[in-house]
Short mmCIF file of N, CA and C in Angstrom, two decimals:
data_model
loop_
_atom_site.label_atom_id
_atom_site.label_comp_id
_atom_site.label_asym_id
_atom_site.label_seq_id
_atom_site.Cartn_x
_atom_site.Cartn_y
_atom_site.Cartn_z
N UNK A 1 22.44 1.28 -14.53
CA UNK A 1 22.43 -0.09 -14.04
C UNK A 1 23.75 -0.77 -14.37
N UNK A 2 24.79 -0.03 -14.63
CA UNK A 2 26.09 -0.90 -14.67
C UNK A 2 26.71 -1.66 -13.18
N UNK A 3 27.29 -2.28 -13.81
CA UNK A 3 27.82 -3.63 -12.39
C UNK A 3 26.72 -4.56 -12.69
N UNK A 4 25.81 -5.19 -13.62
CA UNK A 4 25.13 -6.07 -13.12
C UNK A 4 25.64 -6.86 -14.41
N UNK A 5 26.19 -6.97 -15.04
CA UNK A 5 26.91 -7.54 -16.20
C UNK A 5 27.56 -8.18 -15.83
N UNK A 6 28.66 -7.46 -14.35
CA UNK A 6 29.84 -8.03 -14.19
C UNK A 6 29.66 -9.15 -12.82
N UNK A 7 30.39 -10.37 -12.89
CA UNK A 7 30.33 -10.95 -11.71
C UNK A 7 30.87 -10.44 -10.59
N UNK A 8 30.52 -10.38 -9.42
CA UNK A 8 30.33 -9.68 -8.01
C UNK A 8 32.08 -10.44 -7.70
N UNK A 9 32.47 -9.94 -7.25
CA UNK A 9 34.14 -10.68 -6.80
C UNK A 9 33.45 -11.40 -5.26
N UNK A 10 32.50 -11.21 -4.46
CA UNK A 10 32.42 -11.70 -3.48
C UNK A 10 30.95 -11.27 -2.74
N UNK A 11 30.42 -12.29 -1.92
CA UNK A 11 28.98 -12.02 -1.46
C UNK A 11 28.99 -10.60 -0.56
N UNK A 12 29.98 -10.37 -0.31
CA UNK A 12 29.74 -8.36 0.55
C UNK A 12 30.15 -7.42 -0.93
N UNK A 13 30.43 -7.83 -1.71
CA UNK A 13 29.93 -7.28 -2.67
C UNK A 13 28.99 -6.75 -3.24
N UNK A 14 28.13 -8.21 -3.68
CA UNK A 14 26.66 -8.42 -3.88
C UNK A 14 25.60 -7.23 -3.30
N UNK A 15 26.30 -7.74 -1.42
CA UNK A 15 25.36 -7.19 -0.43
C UNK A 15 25.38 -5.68 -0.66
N UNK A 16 26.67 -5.50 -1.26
CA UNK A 16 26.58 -4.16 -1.00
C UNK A 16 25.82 -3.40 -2.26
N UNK A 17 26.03 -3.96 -2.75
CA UNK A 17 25.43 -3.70 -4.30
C UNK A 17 23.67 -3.49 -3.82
N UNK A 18 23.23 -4.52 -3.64
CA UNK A 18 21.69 -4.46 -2.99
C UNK A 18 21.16 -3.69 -2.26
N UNK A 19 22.16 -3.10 -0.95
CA UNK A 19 22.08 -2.02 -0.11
C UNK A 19 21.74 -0.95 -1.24
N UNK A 20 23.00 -0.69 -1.34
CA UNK A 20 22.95 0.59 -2.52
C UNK A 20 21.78 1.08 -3.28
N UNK A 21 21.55 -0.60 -4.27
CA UNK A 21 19.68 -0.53 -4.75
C UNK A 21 18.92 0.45 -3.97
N UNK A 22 19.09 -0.21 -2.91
CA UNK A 22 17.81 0.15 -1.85
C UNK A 22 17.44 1.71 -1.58
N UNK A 23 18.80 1.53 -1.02
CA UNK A 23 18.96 3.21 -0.66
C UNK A 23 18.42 4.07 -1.96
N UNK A 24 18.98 3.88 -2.68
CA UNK A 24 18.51 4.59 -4.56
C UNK A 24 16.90 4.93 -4.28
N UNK A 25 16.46 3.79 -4.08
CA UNK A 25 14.97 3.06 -4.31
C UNK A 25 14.39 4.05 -2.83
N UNK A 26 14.56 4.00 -2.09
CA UNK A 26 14.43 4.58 -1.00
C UNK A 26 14.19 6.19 -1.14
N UNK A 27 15.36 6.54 -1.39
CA UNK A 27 15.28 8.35 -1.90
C UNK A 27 14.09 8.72 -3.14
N UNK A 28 14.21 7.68 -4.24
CA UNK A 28 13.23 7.78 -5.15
C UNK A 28 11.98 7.98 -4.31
N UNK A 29 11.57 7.08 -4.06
CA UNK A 29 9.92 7.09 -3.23
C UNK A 29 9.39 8.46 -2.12
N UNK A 30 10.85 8.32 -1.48
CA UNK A 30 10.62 9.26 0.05
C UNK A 30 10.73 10.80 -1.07
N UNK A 31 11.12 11.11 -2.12
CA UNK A 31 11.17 12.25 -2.44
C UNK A 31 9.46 12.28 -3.56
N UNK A 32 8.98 11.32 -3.99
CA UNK A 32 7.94 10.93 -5.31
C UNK A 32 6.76 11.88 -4.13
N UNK A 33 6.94 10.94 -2.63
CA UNK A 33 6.04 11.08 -1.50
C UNK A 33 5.61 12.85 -0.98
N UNK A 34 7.11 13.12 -0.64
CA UNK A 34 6.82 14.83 -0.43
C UNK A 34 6.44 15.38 -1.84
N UNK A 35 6.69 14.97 -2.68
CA UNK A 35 6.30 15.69 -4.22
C UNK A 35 4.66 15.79 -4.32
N UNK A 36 3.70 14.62 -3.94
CA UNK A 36 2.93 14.09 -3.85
C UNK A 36 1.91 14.84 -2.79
N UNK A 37 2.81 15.32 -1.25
CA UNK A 37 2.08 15.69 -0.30
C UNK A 37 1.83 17.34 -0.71
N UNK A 38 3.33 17.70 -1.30
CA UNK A 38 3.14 19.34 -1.75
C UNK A 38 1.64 20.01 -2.61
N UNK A 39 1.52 18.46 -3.44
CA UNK A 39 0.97 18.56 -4.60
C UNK A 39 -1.15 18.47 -4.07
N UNK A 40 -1.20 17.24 -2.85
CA UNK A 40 -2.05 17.65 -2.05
C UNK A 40 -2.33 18.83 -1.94
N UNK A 41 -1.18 19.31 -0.77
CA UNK A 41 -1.74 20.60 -0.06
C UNK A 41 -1.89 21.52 -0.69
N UNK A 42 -1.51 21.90 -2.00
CA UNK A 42 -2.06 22.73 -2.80
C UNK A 42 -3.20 22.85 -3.04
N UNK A 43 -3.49 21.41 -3.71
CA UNK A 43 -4.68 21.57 -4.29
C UNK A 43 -5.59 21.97 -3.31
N UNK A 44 -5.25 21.78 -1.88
CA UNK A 44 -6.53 21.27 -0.93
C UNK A 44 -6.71 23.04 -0.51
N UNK A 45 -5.35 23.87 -0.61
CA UNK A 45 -5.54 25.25 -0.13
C UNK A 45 -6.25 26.01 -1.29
N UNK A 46 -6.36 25.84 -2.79
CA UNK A 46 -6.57 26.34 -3.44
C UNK A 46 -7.89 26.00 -3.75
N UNK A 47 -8.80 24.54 -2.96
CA UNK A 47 -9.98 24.80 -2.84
C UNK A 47 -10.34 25.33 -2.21
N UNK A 48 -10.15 25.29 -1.12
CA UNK A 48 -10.66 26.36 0.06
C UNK A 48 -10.35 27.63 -0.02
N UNK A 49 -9.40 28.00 -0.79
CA UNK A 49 -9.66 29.39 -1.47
C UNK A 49 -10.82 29.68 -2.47
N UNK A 50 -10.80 28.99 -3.20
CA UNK A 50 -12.06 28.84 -4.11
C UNK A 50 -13.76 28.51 -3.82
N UNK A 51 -13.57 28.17 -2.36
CA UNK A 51 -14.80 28.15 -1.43
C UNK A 51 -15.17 29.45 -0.47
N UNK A 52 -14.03 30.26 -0.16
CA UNK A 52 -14.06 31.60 0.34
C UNK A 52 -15.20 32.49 -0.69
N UNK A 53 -14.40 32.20 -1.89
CA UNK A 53 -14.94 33.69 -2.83
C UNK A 53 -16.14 33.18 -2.99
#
């Protein structure tokens, strides 16, 4: 979280600074999400394996 100490030299600064956040924030989630769906479909194949036998 460095740069937030320092004053922004100018509002496209700022903006850009916020973008940036975002994007960060963005990859975090969209990657938490496939982590999440992998973690589903596992489980969901490894019941239905477990419903075979």
């Amino acid at each position: 979280m460095q740069g937030f100490e320092m004053e922004p030299s100018s509002g496209g600064e700022a903006i850009r600074f916020l973008v940036h956040q975002n994007i960060i924030q963005f990859r975090i989630t969209s990657h938490n999400m496939h982590a999440f769906i992998k973690l589903l479909f596992l489980l969901s194949s490894w019941s239905a394996l477990l419903l075979c036998l």
